[in-house]
Coordinates of N, CA and C in Angstrom, one line a residue:
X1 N 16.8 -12.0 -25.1 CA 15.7 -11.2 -24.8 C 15.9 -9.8 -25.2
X2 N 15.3 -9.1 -25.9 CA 15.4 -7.4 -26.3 C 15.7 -6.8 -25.2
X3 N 16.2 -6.2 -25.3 CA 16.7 -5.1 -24.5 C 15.6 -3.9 -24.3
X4 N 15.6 -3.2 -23.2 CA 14.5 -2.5 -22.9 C 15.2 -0.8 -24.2
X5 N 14.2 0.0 -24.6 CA 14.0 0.7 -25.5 C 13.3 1.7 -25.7
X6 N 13.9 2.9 -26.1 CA 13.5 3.8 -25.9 C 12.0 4.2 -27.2
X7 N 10.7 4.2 -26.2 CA 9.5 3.8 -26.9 C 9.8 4.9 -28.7
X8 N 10.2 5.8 -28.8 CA 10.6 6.5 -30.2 C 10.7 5.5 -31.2
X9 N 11.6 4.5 -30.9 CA 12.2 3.9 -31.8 C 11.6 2.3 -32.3
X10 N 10.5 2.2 -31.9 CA 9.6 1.6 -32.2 C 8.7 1.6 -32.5
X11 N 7.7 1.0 -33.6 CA 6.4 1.0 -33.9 C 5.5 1.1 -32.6
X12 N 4.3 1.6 -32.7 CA 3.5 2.0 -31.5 C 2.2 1.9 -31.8
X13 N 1.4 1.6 -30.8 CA 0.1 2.1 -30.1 C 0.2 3.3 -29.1
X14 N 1.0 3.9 -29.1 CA 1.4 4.7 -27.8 C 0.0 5.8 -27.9
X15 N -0.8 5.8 -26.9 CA -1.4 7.1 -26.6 C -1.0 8.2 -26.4
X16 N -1.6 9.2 -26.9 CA -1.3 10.8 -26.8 C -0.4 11.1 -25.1
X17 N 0.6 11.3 -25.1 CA 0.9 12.4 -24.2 C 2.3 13.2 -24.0
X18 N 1.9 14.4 -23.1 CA 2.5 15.2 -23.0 C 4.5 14.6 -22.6
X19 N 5.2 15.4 -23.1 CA 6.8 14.9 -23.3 C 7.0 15.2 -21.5
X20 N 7.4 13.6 -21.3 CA 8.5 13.4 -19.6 C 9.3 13.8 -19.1
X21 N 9.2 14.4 -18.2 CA 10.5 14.9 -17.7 C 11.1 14.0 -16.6
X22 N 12.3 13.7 -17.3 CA 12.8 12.4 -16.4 C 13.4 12.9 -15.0
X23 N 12.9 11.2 -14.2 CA 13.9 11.5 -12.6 C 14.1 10.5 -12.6
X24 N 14.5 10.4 -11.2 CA 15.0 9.2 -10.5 C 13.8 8.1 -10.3
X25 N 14.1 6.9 -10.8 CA 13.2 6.0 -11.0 C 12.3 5.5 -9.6
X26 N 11.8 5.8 -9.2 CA 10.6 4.8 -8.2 C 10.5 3.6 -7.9
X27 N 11.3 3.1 -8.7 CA 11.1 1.9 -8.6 C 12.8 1.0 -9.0
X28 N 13.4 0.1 -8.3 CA 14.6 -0.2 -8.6 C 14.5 -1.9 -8.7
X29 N 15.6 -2.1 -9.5 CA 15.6 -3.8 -9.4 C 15.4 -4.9 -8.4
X30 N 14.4 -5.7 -8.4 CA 13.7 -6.5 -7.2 C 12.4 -5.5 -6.3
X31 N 12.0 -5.0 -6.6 CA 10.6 -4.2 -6.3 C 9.8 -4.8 -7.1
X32 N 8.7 -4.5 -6.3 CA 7.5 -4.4 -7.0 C 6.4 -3.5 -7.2
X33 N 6.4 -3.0 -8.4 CA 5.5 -1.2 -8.4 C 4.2 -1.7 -9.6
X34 N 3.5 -0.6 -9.2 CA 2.3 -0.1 -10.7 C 2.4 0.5 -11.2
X35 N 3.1 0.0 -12.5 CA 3.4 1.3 -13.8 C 2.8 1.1 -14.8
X36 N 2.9 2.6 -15.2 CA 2.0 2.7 -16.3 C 2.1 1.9 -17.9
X37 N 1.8 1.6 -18.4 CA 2.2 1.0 -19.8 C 1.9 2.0 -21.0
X38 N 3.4 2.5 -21.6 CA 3.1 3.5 -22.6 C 3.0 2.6 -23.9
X39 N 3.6 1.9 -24.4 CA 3.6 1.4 -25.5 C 3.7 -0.5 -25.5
X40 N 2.7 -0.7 -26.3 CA 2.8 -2.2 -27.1 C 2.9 -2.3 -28.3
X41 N 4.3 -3.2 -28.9 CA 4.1 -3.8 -30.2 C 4.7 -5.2 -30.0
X42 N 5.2 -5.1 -31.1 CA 5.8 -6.8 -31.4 C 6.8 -7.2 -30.1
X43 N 7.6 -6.3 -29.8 CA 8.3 -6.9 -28.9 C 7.9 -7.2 -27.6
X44 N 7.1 -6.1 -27.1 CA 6.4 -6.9 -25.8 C 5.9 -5.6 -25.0
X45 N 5.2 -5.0 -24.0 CA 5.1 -3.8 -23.4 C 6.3 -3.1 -23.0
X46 N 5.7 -1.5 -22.8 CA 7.1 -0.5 -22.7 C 6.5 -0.1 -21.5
X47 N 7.4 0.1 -20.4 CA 6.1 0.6 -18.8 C 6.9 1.8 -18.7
X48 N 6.7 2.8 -18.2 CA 7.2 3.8 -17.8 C 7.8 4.1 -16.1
X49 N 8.8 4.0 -15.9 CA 9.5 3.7 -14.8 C 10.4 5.1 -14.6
X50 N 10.1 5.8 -15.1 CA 11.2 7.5 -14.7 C 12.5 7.5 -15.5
X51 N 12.5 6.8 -17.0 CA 13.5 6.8 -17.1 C 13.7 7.2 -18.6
X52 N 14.9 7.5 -19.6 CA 14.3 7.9 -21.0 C 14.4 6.6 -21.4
X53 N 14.9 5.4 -21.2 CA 14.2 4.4 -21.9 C 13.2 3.6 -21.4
X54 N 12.3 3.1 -21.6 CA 10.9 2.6 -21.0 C 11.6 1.5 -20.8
X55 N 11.0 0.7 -19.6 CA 10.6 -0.8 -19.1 C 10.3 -1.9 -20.2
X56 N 11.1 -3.2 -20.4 CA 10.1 -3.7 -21.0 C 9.8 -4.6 -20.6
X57 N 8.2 -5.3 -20.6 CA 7.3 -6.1 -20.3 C 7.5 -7.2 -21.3
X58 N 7.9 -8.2 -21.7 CA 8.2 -9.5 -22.3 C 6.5 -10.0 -22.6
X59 N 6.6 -10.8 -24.0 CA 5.2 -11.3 -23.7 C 5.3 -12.7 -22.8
X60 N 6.2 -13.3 -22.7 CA 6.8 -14.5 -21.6 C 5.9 -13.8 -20.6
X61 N 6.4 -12.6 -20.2 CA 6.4 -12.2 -18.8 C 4.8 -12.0 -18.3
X62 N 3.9 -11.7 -19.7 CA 2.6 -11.2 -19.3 C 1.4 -12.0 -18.4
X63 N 0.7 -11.8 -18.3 CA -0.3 -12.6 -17.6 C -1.4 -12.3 -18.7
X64 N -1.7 -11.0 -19.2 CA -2.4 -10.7 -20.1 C -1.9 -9.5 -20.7
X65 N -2.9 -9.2 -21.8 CA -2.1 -8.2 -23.1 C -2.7 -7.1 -22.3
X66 N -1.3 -6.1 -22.1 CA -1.4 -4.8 -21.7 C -2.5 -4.0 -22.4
X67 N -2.8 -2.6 -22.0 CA -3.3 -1.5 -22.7 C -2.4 -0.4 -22.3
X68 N -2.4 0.7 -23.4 CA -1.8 1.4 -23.4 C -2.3 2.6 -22.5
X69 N -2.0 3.2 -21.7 CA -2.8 4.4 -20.6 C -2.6 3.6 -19.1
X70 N -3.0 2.4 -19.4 CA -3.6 1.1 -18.4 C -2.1 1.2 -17.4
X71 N -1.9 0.4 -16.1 CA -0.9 0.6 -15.2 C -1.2 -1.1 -15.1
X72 N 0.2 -1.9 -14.8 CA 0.4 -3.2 -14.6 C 0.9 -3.2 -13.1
X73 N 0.9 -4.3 -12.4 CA 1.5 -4.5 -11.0 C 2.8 -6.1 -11.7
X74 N 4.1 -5.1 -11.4 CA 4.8 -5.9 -11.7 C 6.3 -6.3 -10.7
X75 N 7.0 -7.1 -11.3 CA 8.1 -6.9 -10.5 C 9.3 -6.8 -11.3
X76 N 10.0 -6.0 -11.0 CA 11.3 -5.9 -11.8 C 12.3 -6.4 -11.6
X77 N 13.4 -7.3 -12.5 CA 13.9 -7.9 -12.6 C 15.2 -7.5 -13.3
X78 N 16.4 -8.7 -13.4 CA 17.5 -8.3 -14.4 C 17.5 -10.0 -15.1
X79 N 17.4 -9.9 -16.1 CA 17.6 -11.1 -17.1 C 18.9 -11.7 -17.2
X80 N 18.8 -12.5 -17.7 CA 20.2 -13.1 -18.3 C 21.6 -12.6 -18.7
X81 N 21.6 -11.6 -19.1 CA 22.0 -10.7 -19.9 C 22.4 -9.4 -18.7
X82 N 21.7 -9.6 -17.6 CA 22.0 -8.2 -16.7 C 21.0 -6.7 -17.1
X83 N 20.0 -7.1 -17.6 CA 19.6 -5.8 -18.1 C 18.0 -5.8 -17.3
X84 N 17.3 -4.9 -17.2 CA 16.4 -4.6 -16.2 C 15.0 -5.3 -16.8
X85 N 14.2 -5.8 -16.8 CA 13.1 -6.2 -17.4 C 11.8 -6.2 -16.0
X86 N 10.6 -6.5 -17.3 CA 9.7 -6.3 -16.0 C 8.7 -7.9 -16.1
X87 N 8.3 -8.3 -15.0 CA 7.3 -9.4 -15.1 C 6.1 -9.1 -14.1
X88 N 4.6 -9.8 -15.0 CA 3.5 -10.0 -14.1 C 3.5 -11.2 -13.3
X89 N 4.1 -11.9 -13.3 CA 4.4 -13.1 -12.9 C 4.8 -13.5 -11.9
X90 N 4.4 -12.2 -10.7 CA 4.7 -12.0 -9.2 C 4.6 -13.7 -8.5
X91 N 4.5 -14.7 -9.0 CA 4.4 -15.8 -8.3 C 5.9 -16.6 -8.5
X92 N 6.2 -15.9 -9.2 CA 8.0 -16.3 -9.6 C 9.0 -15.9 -8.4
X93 N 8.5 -14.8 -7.9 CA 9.7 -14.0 -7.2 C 9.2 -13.8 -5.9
X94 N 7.7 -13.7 -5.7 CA 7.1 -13.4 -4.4 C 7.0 -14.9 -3.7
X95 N 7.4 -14.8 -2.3 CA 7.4 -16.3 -1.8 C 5.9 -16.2 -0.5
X96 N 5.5 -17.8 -0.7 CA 4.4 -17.5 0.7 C 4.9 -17.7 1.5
X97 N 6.2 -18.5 2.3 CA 6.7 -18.5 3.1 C 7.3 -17.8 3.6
X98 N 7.7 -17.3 5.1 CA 8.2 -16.0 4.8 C 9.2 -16.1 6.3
X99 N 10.5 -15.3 6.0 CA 11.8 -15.7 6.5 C 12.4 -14.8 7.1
X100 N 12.8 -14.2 8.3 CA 13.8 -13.3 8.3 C 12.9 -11.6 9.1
X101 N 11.6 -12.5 9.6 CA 10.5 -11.4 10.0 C 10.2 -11.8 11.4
X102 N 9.2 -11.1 12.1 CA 8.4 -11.5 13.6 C 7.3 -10.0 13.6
X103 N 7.0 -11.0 15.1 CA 5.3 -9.8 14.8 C 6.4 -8.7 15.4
X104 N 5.7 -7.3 15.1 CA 5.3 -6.4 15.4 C 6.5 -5.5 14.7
X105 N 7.1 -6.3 13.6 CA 8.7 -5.5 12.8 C 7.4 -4.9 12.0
X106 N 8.1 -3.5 11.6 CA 7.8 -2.7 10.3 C 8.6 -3.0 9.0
X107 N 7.3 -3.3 7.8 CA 7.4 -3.6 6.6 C 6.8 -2.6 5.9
X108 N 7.5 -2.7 4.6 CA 7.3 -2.4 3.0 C 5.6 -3.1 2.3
X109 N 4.7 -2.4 2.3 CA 3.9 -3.2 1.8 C 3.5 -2.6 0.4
X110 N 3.0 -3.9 -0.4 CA 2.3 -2.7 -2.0 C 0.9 -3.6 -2.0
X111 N 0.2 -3.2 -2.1 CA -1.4 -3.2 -2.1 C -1.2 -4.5 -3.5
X112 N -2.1 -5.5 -3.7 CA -1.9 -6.4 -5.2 C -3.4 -6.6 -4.9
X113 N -4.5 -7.6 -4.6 CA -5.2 -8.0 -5.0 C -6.2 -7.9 -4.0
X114 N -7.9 -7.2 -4.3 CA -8.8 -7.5 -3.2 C -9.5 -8.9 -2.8
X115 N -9.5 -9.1 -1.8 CA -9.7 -10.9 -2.0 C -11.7 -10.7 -1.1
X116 N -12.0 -11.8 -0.4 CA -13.2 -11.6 0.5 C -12.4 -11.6 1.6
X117 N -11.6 -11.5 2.5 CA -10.9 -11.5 3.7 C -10.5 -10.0 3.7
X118 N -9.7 -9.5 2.6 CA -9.1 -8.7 2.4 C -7.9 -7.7 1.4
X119 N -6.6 -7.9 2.0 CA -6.2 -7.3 0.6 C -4.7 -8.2 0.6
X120 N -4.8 -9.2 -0.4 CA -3.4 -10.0 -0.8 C -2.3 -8.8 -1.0
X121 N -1.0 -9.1 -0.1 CA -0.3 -7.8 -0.2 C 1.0 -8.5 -0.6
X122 N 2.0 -7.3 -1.1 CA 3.5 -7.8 -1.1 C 4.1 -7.2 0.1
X123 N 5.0 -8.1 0.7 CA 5.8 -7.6 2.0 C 7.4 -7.6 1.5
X124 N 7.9 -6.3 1.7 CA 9.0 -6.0 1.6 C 9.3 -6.6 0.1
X125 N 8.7 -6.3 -0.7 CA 8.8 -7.1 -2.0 C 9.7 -8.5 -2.3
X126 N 9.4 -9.0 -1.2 CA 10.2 -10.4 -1.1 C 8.2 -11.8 -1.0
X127 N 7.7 -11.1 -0.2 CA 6.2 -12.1 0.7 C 5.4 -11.9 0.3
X128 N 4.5 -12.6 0.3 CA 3.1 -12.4 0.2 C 2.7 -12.3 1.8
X129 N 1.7 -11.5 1.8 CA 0.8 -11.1 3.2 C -0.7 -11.0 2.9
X130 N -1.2 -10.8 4.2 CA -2.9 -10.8 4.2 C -2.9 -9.5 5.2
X131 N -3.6 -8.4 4.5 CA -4.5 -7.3 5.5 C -5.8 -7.6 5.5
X132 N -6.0 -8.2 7.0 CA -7.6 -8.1 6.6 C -8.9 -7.2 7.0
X133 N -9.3 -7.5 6.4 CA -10.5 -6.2 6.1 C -10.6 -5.2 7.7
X134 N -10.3 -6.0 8.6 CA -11.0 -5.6 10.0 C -9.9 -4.4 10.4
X135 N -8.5 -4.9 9.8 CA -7.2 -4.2 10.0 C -7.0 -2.8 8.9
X136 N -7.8 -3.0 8.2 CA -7.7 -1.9 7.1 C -8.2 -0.4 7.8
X137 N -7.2 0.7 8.0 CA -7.7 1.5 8.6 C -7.9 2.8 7.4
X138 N -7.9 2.7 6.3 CA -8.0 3.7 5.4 C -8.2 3.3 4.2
X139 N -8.7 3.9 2.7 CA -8.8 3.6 2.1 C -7.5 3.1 0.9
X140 N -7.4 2.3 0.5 CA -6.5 1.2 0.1 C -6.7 1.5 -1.5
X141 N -5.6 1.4 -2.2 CA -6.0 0.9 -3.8 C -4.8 -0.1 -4.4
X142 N -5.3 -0.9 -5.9 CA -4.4 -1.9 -6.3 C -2.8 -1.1 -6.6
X143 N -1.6 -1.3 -6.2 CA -0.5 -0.6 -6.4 C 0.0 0.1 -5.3
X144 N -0.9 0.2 -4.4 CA -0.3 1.5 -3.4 C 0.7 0.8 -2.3
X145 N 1.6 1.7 -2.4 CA 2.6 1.1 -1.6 C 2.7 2.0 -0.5
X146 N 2.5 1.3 1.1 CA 2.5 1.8 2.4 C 3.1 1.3 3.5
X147 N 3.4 1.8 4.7 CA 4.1 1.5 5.6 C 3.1 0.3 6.5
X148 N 3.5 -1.0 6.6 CA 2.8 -1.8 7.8 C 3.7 -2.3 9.1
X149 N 2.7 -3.4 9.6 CA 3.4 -4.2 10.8 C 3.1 -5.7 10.5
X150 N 4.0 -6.4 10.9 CA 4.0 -7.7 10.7 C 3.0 -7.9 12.4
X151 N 1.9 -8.9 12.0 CA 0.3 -8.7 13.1 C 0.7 -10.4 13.8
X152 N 1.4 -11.0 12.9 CA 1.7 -12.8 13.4 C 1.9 -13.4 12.0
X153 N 2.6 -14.0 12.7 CA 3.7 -15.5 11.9 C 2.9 -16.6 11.8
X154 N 2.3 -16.8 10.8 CA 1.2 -18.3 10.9 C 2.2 -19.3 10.9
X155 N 1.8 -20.6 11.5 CA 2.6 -21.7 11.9 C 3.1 -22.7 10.2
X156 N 2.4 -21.6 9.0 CA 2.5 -22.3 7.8 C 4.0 -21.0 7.5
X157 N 3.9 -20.6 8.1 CA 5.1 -19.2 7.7 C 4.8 -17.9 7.0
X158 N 3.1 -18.1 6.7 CA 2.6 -16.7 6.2 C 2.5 -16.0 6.9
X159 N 2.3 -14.7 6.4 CA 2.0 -13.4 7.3 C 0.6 -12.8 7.4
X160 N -0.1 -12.3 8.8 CA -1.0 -11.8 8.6 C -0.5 -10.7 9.0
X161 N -0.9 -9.1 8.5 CA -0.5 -7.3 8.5 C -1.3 -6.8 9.2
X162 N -1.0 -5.7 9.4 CA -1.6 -4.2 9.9 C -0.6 -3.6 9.7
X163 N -2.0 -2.2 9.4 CA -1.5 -1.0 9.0 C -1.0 0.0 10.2
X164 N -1.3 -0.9 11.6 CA -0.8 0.1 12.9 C -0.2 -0.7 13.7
X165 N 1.1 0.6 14.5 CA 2.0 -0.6 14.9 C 1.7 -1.3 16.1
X166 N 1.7 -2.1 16.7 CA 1.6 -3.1 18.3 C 1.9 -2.1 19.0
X167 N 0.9 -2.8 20.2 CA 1.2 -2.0 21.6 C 0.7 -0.5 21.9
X168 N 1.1 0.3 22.3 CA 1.1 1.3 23.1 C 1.1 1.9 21.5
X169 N 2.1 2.2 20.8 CA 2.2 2.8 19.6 C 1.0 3.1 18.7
X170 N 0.5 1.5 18.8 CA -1.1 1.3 18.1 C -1.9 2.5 18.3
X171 N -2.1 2.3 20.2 CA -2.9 3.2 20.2 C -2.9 4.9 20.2
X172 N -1.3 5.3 19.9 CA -1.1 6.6 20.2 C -1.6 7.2 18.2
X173 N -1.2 5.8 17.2 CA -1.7 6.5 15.9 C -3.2 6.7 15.8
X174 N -4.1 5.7 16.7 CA -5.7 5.7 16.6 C -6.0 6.9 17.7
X175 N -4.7 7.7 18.3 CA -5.3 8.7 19.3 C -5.5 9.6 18.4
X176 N -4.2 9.9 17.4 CA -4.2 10.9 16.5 C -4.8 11.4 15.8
X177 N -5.5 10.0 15.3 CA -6.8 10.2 14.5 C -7.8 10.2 14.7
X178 N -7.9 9.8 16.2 CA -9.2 11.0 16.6 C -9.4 12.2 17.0
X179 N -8.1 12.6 17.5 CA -7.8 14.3 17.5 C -7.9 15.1 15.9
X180 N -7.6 14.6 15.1 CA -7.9 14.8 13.6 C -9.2 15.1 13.4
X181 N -10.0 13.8 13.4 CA -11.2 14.0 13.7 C -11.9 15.0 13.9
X182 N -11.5 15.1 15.4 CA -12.2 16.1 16.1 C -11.9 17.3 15.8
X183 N -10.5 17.7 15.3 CA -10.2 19.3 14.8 C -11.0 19.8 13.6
X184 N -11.4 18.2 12.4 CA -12.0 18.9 11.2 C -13.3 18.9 12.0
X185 N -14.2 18.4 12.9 CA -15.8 18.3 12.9 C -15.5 19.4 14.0
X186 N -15.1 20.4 14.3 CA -15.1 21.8 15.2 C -15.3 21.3 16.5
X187 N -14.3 20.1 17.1 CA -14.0 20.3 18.2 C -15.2 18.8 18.9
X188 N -15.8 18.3 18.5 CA -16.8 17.5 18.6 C -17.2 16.1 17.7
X189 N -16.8 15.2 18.3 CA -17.3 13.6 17.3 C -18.8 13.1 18.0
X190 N -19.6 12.9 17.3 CA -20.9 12.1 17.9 C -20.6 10.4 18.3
X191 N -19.5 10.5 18.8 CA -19.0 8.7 19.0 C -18.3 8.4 20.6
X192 N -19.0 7.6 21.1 CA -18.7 7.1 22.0 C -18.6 5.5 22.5
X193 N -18.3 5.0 23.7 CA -18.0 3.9 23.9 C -19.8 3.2 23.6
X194 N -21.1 4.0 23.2 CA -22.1 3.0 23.5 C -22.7 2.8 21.7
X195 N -21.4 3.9 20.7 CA -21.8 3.6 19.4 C -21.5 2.1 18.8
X196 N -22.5 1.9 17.6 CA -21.9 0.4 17.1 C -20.7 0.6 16.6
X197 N -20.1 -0.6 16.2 CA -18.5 -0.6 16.1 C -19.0 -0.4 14.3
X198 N -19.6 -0.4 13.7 CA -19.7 -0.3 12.4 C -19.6 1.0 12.0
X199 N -20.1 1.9 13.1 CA -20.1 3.0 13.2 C -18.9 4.0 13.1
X200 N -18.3 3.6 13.9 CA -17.0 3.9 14.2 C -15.4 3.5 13.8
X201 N -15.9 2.4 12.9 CA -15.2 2.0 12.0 C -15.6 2.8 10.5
X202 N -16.6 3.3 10.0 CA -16.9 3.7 9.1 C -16.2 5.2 9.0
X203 N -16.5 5.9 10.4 CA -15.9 7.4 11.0 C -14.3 7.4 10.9
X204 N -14.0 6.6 11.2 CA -12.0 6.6 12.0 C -11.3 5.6 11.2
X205 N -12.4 4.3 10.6 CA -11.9 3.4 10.1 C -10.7 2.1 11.5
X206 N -11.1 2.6 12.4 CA -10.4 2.1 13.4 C -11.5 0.7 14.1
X207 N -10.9 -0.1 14.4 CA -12.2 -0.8 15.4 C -12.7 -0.2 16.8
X208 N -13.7 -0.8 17.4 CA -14.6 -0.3 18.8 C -13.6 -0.3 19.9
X209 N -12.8 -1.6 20.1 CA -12.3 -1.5 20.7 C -10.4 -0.5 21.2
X210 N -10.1 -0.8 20.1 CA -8.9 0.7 20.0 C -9.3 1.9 20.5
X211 N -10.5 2.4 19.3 CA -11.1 3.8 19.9 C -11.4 3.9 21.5
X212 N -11.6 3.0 22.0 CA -12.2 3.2 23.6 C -11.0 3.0 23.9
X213 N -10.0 2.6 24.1 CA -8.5 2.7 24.3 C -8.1 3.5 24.0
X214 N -7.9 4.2 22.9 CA -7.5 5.4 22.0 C -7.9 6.7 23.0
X215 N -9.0 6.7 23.4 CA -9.9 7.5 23.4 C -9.5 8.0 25.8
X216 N -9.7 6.5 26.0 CA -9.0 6.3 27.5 C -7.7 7.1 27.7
X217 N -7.1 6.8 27.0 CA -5.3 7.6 26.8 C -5.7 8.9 26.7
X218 N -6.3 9.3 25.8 CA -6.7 10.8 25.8 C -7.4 11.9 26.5
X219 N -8.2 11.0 27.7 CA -9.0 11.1 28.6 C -7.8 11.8 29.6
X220 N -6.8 10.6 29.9 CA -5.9 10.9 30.9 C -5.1 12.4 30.7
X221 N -5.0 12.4 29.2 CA -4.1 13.0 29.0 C -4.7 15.0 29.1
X222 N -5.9 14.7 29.4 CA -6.6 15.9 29.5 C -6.7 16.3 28.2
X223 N -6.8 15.9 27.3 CA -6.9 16.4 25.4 C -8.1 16.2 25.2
X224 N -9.2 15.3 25.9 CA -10.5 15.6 25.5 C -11.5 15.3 26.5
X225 N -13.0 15.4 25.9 CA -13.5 15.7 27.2 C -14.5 14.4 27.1
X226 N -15.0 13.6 27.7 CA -15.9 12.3 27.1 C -17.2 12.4 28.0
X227 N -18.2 12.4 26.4 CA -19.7 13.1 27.2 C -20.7 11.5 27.3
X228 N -22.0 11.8 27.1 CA -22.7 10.2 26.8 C -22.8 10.2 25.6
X229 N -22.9 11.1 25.1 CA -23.2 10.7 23.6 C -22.0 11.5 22.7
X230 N -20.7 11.5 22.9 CA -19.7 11.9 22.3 C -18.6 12.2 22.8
X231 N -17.6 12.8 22.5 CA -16.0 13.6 22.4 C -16.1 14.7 22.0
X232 N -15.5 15.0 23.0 CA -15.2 16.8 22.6 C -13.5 17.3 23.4
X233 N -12.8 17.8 22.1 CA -11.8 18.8 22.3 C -12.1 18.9 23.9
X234 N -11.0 19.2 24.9 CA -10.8 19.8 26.2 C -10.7 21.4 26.1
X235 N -11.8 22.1 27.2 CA -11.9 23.4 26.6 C -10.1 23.9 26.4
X236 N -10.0 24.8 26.1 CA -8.5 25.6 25.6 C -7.4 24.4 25.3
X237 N -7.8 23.4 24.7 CA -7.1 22.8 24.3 C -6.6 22.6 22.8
X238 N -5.7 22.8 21.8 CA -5.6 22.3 20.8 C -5.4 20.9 19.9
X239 N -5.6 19.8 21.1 CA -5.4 19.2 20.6 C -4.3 18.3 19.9
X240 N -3.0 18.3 20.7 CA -1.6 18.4 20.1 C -1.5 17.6 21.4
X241 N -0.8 16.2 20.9 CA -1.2 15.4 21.0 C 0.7 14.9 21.7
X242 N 1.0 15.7 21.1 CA 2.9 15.8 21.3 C 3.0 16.0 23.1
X243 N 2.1 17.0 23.3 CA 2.5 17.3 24.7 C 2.0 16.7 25.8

């Protein structure tokens, strides 16, 4: 197999851009990242991984023919040979079964595919996982790689995710983010225990029920003040959520 190569020294499609300044790579052997693809020719794609010699993408390895500008979701590998290469072929390396986890551990996740449930993920770049939609508390894209929680161990050995951790914890990140909330809208959310949960999921991206939990904790904690038709900051309070 070619050896990965520094895109100069090959014929190109390479689109216009400005000269790299190299670092430390983002991405290391057995990951799985979205890189960009600088160059295709005969030998196969060149991805750009932080390094002066580009990535190469094999056409073995493709799923389909790169574009140049375009970003692939791949996983990286070492060939035969010892040398670093890249594949779309995440069904080689990513397992559904999944080993060596339980609920409520923190994982490595990278965003791969939007499904109708949700978002097909890679866990710890070893699993496949499911976030599903209900659990999604922020806006998501294909490639992004974020911190989760293992949510349950299906009896087939797949994983279902969240983005927030179990327990008590859960609710102190969905407290945060309603103190957030409320600091950018000047002290005041129009949401309460009698809004619809679509509502409130759209505002916080949290479910109905967290927020009233969320929101209970904060109650106690004298950080806010709970009206009929909203939340409001506790007078002289900032909101700091530490104390």
């Amino acid at each position: 197999m070619p050896d990965s190569r520094d895109r100069r020294a090959a014929p190109s499609r390479a689109i216009p851009r400005p000269e790299r300044r190299y670092r430390t790579p983002t991405v290391a052997v057995g990951e799985v990242a979205y890189l960009e693809v600088v160059t295709v020719n005969d030998t196969g794609a060149f991805l750009d991984w932080g390094q002066p010699k580009d990535l190469l993408l094999p056409y073995g390895e493709q799923r389909f023919r790169p574009t140049p500008g375009k970003r692939v979701l791949v996983m990286v590998y070492e060939d035969q040979r010892g040398r670093p290469v890249a594949s779309q072929k995440l069904d080689r390396f990513v397992q559904d079964e999944a080993t060596g986890l339980a609920p409520g551990d923190e994982v490595t996740l990278v965003i791969a595919d939007q499904t109708d449930l949700g978002f097909k993920t890679v866990v710890n770049h070893r699993f496949w996982g499911l976030l599903y939609r209900d659990d999604v508390t922020r806006p998501l894209r294909r490639g992004q790689r974020v911190a989760g929680y293992i949510k349950r161990l299906r009896d087939d050995g797949r994983l279902d995710l969240s983005l927030l951790p179990p327990g008590a914890a859960r609710l102190d990140v969905v407290g945060e983010q309603v103190l957030e909330a409320l600091r950018a809208s000047g002290g005041y959310l129009p949401l309460s225990d009698k809004s619809p949960a679509a509502e409130i999921k759209a505002r916080l991206g949290v479910s109905k029920n967290a927020f009233k939990q969320a929101i209970g904790r904060l109650y106690k904690r004298r950080l806010v003040v709970i009206e009929d038709a909203g939340i409001r900051l506790a007078p002289g309070n900032d909101g700091d959520a530490s104390r």
